[in-house]
mmCIF file of C-alpha atoms in Angstrom:
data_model
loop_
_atom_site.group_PDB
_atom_site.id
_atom_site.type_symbol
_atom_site.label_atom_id
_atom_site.label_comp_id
_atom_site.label_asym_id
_atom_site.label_seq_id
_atom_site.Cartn_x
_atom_site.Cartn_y
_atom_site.Cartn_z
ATOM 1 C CA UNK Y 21 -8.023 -6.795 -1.300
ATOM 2 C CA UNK Y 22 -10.943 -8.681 -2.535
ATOM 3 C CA UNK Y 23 -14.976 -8.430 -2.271
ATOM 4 C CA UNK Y 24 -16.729 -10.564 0.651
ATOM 5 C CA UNK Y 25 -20.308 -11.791 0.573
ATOM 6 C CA UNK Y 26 -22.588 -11.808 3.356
ATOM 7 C CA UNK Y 27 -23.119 -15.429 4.493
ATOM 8 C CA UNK Y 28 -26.448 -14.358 5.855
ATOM 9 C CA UNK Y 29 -27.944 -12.965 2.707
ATOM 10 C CA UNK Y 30 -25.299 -12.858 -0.006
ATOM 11 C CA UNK Y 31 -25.230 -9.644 -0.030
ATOM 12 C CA UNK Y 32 -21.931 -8.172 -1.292
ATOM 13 C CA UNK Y 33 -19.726 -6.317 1.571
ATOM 14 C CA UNK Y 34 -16.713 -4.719 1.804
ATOM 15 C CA UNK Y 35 -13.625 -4.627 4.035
ATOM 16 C CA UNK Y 36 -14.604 -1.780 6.114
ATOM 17 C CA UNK Y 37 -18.294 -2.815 6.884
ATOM 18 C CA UNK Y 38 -19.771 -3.444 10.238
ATOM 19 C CA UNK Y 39 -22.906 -3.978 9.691
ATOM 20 C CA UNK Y 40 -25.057 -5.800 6.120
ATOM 21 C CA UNK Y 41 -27.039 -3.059 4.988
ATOM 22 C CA UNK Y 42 -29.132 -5.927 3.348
ATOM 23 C CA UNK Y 43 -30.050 -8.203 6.155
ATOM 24 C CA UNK Y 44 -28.948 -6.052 9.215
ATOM 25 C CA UNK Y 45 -26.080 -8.796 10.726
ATOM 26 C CA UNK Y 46 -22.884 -7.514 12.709
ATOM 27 C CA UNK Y 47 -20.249 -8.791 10.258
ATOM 28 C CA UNK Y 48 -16.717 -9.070 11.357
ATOM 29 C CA UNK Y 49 -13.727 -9.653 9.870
ATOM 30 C CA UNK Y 50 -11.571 -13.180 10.758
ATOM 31 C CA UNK Y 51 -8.147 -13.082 9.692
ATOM 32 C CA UNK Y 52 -7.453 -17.153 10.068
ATOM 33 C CA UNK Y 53 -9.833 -17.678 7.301
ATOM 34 C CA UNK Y 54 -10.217 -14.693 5.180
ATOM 35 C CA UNK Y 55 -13.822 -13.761 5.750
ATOM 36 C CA UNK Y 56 -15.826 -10.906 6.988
ATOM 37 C CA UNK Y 57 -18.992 -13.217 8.620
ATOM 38 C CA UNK Y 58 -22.489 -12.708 10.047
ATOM 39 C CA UNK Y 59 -22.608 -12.700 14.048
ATOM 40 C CA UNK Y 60 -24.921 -13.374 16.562
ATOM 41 C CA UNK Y 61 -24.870 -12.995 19.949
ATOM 42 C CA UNK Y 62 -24.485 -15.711 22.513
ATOM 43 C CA UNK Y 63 -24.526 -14.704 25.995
ATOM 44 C CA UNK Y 64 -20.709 -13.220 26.548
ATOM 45 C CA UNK Y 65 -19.629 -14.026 23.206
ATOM 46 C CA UNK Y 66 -20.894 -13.671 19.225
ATOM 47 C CA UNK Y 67 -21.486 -16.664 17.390
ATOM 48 C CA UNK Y 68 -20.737 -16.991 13.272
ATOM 49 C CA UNK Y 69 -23.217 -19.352 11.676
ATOM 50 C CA UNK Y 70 -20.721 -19.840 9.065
ATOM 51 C CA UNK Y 71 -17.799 -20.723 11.752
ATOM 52 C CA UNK Y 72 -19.548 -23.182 14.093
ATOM 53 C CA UNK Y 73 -16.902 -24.263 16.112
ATOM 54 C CA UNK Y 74 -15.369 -21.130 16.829
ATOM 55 C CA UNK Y 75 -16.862 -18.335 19.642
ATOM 56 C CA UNK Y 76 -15.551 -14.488 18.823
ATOM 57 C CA UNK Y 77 -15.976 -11.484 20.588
ATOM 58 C CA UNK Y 78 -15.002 -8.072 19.093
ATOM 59 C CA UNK Y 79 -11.249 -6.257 19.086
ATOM 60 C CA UNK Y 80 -11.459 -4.066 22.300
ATOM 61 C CA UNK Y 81 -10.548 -1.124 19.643
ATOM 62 C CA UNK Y 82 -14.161 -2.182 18.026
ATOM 63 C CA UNK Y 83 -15.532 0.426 21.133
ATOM 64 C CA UNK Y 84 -13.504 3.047 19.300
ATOM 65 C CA UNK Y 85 -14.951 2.583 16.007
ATOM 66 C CA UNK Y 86 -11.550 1.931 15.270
ATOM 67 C CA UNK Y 87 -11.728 -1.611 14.362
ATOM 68 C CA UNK Y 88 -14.031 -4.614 13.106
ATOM 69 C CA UNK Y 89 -11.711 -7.493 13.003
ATOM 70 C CA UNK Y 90 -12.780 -10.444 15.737
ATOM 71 C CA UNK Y 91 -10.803 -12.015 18.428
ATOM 72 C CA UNK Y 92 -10.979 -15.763 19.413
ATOM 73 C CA UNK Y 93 -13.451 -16.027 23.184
ATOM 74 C CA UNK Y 94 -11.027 -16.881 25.710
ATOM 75 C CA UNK Y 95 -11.658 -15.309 29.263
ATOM 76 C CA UNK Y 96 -8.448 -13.773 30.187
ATOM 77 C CA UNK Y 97 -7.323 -13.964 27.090
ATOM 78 C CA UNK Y 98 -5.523 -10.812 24.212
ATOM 79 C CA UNK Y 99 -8.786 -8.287 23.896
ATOM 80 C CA UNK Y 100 -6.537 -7.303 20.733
ATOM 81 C CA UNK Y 101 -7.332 -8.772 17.297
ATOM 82 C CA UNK Y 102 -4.370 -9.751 15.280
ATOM 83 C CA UNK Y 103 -3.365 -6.216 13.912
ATOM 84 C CA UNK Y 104 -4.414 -3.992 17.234
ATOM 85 C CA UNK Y 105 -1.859 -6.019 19.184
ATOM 86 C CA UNK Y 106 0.723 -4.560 17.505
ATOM 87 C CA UNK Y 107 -0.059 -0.768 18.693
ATOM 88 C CA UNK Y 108 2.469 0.372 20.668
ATOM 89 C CA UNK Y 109 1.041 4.082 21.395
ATOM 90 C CA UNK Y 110 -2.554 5.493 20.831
ATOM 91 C CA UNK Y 111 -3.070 9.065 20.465
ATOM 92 C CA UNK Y 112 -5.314 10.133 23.698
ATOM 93 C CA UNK Y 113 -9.102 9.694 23.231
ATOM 94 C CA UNK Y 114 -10.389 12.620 25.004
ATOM 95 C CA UNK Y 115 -9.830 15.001 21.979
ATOM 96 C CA UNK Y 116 -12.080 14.204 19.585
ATOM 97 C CA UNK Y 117 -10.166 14.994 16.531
ATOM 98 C CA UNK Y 118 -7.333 12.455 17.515
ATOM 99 C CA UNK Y 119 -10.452 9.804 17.543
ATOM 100 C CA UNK Y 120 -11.279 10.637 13.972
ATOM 101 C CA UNK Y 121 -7.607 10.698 12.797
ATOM 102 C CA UNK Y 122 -6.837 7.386 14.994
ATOM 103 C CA UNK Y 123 -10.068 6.030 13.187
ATOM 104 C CA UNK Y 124 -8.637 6.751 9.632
ATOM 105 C CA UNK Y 125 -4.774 5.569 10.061
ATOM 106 C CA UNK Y 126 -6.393 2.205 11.618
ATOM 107 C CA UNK Y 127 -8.501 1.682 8.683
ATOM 108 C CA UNK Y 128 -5.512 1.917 6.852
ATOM 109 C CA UNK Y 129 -3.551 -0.259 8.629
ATOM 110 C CA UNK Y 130 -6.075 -3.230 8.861
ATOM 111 C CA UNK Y 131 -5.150 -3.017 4.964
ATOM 112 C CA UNK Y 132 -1.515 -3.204 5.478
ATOM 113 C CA UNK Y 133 -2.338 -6.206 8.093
ATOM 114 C CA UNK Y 134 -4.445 -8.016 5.483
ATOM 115 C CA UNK Y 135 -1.305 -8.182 3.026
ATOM 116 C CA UNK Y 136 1.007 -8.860 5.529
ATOM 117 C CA UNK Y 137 -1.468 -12.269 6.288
ATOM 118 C CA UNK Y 138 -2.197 -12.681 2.780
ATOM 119 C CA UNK Y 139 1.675 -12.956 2.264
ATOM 120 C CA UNK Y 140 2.338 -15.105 5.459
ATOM 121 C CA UNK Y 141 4.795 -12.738 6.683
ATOM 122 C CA UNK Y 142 6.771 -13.125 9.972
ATOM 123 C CA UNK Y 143 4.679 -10.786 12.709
ATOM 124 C CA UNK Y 144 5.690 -10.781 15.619
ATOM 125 C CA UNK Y 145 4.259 -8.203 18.703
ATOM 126 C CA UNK Y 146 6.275 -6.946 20.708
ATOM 127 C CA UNK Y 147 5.468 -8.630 23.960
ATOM 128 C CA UNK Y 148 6.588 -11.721 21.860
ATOM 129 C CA UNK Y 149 9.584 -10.379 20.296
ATOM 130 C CA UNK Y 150 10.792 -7.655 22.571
ATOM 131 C CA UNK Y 151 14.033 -7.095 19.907
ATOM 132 C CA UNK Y 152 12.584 -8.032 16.291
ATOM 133 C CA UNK Y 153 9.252 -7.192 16.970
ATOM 134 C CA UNK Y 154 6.546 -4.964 15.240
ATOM 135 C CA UNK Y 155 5.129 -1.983 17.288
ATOM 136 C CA UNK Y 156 3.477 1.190 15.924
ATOM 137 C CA UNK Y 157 3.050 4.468 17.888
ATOM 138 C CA UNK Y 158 0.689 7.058 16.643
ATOM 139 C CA UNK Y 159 1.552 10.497 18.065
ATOM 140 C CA UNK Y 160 0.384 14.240 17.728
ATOM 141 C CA UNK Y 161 2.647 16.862 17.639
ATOM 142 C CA UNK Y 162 0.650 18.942 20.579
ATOM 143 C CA UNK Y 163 1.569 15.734 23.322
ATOM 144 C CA UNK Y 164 5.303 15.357 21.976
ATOM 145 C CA UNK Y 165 8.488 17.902 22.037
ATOM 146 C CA UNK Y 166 9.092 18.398 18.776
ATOM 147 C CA UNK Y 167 6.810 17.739 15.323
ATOM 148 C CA UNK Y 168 6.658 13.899 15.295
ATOM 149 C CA UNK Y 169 8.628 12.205 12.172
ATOM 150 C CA UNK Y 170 7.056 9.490 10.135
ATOM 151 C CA UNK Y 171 9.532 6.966 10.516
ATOM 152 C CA UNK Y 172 11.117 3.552 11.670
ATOM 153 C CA UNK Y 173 13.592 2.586 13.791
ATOM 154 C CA UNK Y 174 14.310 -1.167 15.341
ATOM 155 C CA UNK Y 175 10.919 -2.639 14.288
ATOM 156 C CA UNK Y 176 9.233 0.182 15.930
ATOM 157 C CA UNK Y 177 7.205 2.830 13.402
ATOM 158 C CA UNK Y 178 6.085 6.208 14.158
ATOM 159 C CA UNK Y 179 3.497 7.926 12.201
ATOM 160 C CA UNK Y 180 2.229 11.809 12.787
ATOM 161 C CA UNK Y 181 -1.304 11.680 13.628
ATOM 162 C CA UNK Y 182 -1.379 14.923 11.450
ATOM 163 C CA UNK Y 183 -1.180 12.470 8.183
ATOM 164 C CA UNK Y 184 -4.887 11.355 8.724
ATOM 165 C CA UNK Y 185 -5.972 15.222 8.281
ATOM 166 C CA UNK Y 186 -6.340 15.085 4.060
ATOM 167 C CA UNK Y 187 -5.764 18.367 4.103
ATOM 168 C CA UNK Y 188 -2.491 18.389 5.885
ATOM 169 C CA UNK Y 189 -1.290 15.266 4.203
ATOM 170 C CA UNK Y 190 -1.977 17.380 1.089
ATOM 171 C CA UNK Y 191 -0.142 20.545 2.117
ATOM 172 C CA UNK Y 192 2.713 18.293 2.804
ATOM 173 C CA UNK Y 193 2.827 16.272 -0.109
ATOM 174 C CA UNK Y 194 2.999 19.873 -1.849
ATOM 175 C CA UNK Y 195 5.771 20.997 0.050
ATOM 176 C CA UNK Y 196 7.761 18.017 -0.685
ATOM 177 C CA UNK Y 197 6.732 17.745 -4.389
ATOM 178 C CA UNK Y 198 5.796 14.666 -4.117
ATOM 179 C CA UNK Y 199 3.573 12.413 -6.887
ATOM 180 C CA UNK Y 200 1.622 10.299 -4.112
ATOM 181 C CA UNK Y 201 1.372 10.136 -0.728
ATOM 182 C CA UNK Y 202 -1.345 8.658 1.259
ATOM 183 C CA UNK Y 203 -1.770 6.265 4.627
ATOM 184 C CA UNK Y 204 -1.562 3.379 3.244
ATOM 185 C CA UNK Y 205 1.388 4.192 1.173
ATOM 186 C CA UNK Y 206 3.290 5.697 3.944
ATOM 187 C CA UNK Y 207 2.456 1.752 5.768
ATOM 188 C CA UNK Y 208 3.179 -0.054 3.366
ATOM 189 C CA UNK Y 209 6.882 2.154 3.147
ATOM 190 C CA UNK Y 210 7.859 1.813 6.401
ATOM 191 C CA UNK Y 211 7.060 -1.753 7.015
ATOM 192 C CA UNK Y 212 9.357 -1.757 4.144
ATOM 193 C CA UNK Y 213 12.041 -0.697 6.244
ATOM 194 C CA UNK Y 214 11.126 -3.628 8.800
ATOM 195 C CA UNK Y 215 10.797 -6.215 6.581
ATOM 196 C CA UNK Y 216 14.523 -5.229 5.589
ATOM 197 C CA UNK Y 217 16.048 -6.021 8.587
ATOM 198 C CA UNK Y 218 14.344 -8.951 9.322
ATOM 199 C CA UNK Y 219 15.124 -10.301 5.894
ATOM 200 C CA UNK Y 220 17.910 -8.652 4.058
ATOM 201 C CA UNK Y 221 20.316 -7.350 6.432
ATOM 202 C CA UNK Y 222 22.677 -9.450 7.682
ATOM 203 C CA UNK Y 223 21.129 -12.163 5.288
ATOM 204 C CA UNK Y 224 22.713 -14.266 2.645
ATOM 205 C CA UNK Y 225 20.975 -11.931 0.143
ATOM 206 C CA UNK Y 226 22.349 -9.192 1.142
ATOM 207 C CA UNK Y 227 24.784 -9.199 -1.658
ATOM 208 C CA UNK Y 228 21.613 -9.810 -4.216
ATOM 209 C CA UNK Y 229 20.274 -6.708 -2.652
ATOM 210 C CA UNK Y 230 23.151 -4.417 -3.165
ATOM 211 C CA UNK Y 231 23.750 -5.373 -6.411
ATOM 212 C CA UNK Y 232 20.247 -3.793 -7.301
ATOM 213 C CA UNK Y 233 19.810 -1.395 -4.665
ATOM 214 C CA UNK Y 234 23.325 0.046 -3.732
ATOM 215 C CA UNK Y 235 25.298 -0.328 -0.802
ATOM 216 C CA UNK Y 236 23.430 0.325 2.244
ATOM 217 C CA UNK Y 237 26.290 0.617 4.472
ATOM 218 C CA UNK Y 238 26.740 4.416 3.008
ATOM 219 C CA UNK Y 239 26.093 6.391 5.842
ATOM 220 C CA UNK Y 240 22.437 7.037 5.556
ATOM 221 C CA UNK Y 241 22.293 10.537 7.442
ATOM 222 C CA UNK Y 242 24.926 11.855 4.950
ATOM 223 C CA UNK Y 243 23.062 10.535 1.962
ATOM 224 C CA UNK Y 244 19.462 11.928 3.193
ATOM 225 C CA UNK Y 245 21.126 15.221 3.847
ATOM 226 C CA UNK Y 246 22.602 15.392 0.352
ATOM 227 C CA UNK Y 247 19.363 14.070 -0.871
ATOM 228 C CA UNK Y 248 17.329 16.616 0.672
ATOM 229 C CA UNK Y 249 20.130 19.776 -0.500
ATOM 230 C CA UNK Y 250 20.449 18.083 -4.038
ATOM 231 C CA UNK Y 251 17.815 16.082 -5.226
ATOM 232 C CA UNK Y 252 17.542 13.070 -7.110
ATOM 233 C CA UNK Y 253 20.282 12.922 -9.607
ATOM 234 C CA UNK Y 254 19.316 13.830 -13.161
ATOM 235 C CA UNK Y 255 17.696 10.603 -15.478
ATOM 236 C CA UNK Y 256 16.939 8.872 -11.941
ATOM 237 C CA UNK Y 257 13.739 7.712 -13.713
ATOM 238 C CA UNK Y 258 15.043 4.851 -15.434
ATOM 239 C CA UNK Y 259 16.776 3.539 -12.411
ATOM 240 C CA UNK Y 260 14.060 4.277 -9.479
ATOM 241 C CA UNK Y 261 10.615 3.952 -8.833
ATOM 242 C CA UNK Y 262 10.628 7.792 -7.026
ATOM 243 C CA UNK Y 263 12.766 10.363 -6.602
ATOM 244 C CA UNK Y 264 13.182 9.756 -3.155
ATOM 245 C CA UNK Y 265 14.289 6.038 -3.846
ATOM 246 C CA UNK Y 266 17.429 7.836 -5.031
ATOM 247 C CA UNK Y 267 18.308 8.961 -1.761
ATOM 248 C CA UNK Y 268 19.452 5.872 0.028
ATOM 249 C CA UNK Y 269 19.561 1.774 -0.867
ATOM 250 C CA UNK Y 270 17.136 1.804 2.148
ATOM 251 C CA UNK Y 271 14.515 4.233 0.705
ATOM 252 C CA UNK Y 272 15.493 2.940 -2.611
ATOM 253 C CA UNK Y 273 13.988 -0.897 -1.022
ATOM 254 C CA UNK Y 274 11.425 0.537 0.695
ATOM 255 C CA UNK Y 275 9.916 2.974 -1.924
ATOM 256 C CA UNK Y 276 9.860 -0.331 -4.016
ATOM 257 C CA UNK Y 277 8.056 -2.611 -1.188
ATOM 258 C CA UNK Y 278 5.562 -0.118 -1.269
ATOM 259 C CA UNK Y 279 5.016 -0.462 -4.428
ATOM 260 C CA UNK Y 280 4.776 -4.422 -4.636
ATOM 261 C CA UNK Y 281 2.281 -4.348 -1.844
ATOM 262 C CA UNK Y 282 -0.085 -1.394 -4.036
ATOM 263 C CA UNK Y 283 0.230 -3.628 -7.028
ATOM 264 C CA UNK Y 284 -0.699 -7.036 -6.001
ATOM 265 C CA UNK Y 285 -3.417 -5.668 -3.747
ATOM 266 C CA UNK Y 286 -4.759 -3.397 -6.711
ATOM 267 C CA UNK Y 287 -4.450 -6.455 -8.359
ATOM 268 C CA UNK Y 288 -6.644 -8.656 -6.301
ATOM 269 C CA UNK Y 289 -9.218 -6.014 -6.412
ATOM 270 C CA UNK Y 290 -9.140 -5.692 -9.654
ATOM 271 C CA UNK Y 291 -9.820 -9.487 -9.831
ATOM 272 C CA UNK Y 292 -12.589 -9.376 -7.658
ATOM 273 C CA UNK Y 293 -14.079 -7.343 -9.815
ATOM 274 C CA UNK Y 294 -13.492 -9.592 -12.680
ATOM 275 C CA UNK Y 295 -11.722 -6.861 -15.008
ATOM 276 C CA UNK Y 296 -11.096 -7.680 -18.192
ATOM 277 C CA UNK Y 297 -9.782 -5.429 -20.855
ATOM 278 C CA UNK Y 298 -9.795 -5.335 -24.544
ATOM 279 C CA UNK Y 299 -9.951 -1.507 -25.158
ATOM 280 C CA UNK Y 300 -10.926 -1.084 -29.430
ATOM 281 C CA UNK Y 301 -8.572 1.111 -29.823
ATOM 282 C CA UNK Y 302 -5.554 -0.831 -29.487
ATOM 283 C CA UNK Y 303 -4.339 -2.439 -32.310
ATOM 284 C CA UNK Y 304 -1.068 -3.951 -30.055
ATOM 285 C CA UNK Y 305 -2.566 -5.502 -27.064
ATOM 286 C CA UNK Y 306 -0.488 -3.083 -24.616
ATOM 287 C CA UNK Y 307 -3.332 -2.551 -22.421
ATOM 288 C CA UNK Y 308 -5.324 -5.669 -22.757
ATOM 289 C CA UNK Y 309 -5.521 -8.255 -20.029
ATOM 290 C CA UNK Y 310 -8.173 -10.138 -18.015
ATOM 291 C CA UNK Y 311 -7.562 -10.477 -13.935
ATOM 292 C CA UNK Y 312 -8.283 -14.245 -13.284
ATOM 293 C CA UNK Y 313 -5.219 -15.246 -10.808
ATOM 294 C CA UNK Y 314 -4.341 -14.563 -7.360
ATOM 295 C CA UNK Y 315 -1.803 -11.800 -7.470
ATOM 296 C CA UNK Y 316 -0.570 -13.001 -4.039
ATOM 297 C CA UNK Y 317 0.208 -15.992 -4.795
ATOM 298 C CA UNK Y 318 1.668 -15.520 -8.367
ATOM 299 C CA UNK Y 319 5.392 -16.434 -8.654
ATOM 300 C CA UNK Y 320 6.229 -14.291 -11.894
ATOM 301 C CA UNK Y 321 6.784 -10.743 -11.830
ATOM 302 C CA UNK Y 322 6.973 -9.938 -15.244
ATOM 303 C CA UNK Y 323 3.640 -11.827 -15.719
ATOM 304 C CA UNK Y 324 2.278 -9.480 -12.666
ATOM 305 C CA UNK Y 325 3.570 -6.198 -14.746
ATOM 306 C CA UNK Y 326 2.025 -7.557 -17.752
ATOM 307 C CA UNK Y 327 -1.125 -7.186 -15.829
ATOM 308 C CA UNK Y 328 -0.524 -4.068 -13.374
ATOM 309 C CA UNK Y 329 0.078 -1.977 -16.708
ATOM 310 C CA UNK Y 330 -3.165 -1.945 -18.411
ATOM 311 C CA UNK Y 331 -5.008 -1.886 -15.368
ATOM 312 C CA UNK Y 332 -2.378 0.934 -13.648
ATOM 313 C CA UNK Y 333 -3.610 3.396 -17.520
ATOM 314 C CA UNK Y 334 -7.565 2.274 -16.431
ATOM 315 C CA UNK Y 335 -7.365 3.999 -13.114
ATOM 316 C CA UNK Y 336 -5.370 6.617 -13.693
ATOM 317 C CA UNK Y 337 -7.916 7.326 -16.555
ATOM 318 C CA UNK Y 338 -10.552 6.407 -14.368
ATOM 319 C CA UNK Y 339 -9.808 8.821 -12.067
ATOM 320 C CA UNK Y 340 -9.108 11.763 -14.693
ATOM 321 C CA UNK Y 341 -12.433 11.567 -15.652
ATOM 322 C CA UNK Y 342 -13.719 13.028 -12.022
ATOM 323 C CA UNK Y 343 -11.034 15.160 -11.942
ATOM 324 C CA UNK Y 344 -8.920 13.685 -9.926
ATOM 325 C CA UNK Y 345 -5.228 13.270 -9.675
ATOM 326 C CA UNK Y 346 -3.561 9.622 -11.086
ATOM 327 C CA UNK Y 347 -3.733 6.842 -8.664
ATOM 328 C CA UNK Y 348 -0.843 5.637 -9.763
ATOM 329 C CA UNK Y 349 1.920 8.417 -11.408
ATOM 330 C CA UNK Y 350 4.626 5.776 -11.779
ATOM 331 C CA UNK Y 351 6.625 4.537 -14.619
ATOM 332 C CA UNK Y 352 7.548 1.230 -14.156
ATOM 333 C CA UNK Y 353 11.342 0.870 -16.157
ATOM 334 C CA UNK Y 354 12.984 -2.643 -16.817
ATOM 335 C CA UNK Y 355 15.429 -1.817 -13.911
ATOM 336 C CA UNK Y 356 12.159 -1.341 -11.829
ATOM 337 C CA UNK Y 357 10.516 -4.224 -12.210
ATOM 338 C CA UNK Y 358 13.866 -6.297 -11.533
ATOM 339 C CA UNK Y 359 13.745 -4.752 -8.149
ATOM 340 C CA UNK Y 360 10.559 -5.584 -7.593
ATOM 341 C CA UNK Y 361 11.106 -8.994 -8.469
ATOM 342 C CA UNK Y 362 13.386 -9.802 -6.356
ATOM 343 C CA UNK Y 363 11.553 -8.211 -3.505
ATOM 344 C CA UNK Y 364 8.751 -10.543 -4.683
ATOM 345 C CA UNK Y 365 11.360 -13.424 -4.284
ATOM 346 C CA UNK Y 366 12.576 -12.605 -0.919
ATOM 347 C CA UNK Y 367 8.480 -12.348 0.390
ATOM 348 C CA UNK Y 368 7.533 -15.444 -0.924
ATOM 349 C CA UNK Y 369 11.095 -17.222 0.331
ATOM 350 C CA UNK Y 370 9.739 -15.313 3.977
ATOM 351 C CA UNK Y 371 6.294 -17.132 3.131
ATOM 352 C CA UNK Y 372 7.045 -20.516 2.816
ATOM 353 C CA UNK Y 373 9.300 -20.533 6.221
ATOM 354 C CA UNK Y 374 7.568 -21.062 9.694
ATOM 355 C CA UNK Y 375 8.733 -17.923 11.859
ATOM 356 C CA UNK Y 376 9.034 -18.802 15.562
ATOM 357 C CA UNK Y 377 10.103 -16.387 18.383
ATOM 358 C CA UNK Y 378 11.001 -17.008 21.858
ATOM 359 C CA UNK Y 379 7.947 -15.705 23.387
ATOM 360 C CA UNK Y 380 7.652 -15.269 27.345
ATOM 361 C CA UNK Y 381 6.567 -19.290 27.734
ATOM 362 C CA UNK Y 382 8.292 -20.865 25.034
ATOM 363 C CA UNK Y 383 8.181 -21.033 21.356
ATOM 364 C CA UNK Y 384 5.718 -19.026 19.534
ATOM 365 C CA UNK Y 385 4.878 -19.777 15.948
ATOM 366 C CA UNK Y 386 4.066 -16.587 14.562
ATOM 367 C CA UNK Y 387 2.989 -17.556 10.912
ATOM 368 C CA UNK Y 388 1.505 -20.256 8.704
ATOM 369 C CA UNK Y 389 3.874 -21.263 6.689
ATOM 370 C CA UNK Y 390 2.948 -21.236 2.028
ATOM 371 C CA UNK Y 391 2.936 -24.535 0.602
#
């Protein structure tokens, strides 16, 4: 994630804003080009000084408060911006806690969506992809049978709409013993799981994969249940990023693609911020560095942990120093960051590929491809 500027004013804004506080513009966010601009209206449409050509209106979800990402004008046309398309199942808007929870898990998965871009990933809906497409459903226990599972199954990914209560997502995290778990993290996991279908399995490097992350044809019920009545097997920390990576090559890839996506965006903050650090007390260099590179776009893993590591012991101290718990209670081993590099490899291989799908009236290119 990185800092925007108002094109009105210069003021400085951030991902989430809707309005400059400075100069009193709409601002919306437009995913083709990376920007959060000024708007104006025009009749049935909004107008971006700094996008002439182009006429926007907002996301329908933008009536919500659930959304501030713009959609090309085109009467007729998808009222859904380029992440809201890919909502499969709202939560019902006449209670008004499932608004404020809705509210929350979208603002946290317009983050996931701004990787996903920032990567050039394949993503397709799916109204355009009815078999590999991406769909999320966001359900509350009181409208469903049975407690609703964070999960994903066949491109489709389920999250409890109890994870947006902090306190809840807190309780749990207790119960589970668990280092971390937030929204975003819980994203970022199971798009994890997507992302291995439509890239790994039943892909030439398939064979890379399970050399690193273990066969993933063990059946995966067995291993969760053994998982869940064992634990992680004892010195797991030198082989996996978590101990519930342990339980499965699956959750062993998707715990790790996770962790890619918090690092390189954590990164690109950090960069944004222009970071640099030479801390006096370190006579080694261990936890200097200076952020001046585009963690998305970086081919080198190693060079990326060389970074993430000083700036992963700022936050966590950071965040000590309010009393708060680490932002980041990982140990990255050598083992690790192999794994992560070769998830880096197989995203940027993804990148550089244009992704088509059938689509209902031909061929529909759903990324740009990296050059």
């Amino acid at each position: 994630m990185k800092l925007f500027r108002c094109d009105h004013c210069s003021n400085i804004i951030y991902f989430e804003n809707t309005v400059c506080e400075h100069c009193g513009h709409t601002l919306g966010y437009w995913h083709e080009t990376n920007m959060m601009v000024s708007l104006e209206p025009a009749g049935d449409h909004l107008h971006a000084p700094a996008l002439p050509e182009q006429r926007f209106v907002y996301c329908t979800n933008a009536q919500f408060g659930a959304c501030n990402w713009l959609v090309e004008y085109a009467p007729g046309g998808d009222p859904f911006c380029r992440a809201c398309r890919h909502n499969g199942v709202i939560p019902p808007m006449d209670d008004p806690a499932n608004l404020d929870h809705w509210q929350v898990i979208e603002r946290a998965k317009k983050r996931l969506f701004y990787s996903l871009l920032r990567l050039r990933l394949p993503l397709a809906t799916r109204n355009e992809d009815p078999v590999h497409g991406l769909s999320f459903q966001f359900l509350s226990d009181a409208a469903a049978a049975s407690p609703v599972m964070t999960g994903h199954e066949d491109g489709v990914i389920t999250l409890a709409l109890k994870e947006a209560d902090d306190a809840e997502r807190e309780l749990r995290r207790t119960l589970m013993k668990e280092p971390y778990r937030t929204l975003l993290g819980h994203f970022r996991h199971e798009v994890g799981h997507y992302y291995w279908d439509l890239l790994v399995g039943n892909q030439a490097l398939v064979e890379q994969f399970r050399s690193l992350f273990g066969d993933d044809r063990d059946d995966y019920a067995t291993a969760l249940e053994r998982h869940y009545q064992q634990g992680a097997p004892a010195g797991w920390q030198a082989t996996h990023i978590s101990a519930y990576a342990t339980s499965h090559p699956w959750e062993d890839w998707a715990e790790t693609w996770a962790h890619f996506l918090h690092i390189v965006d954590t990164t690109e903050m950090a960069g944004a911020f222009g970071i640099r650090l030479d801390p006096k007390v370190d006579q080694t260099g261990e936890l200097k560095t200076r952020i001046d590179f585009d963690p998305y776009r970086t081919g080198s893993m190693d060079d990326l942990i060389d970074h993430w590591v000083p700036l992963a012991s700022l936050i966590n101290n950071l965040n000590r120093a309010v009393g708060q718990h680490d932002a980041y209670p990982f140990v990255l081993t050598p083992l690790v960051v192999e794994k992560l590099g070769f998830i880096q490899k197989v995203v940027r291989e993804a990148g550089r590929v244009q992704w088509q799908v059938p689509g209902p009236g031909g061929p529909i290119l759903i990324n740009r491809p990296l050059h």
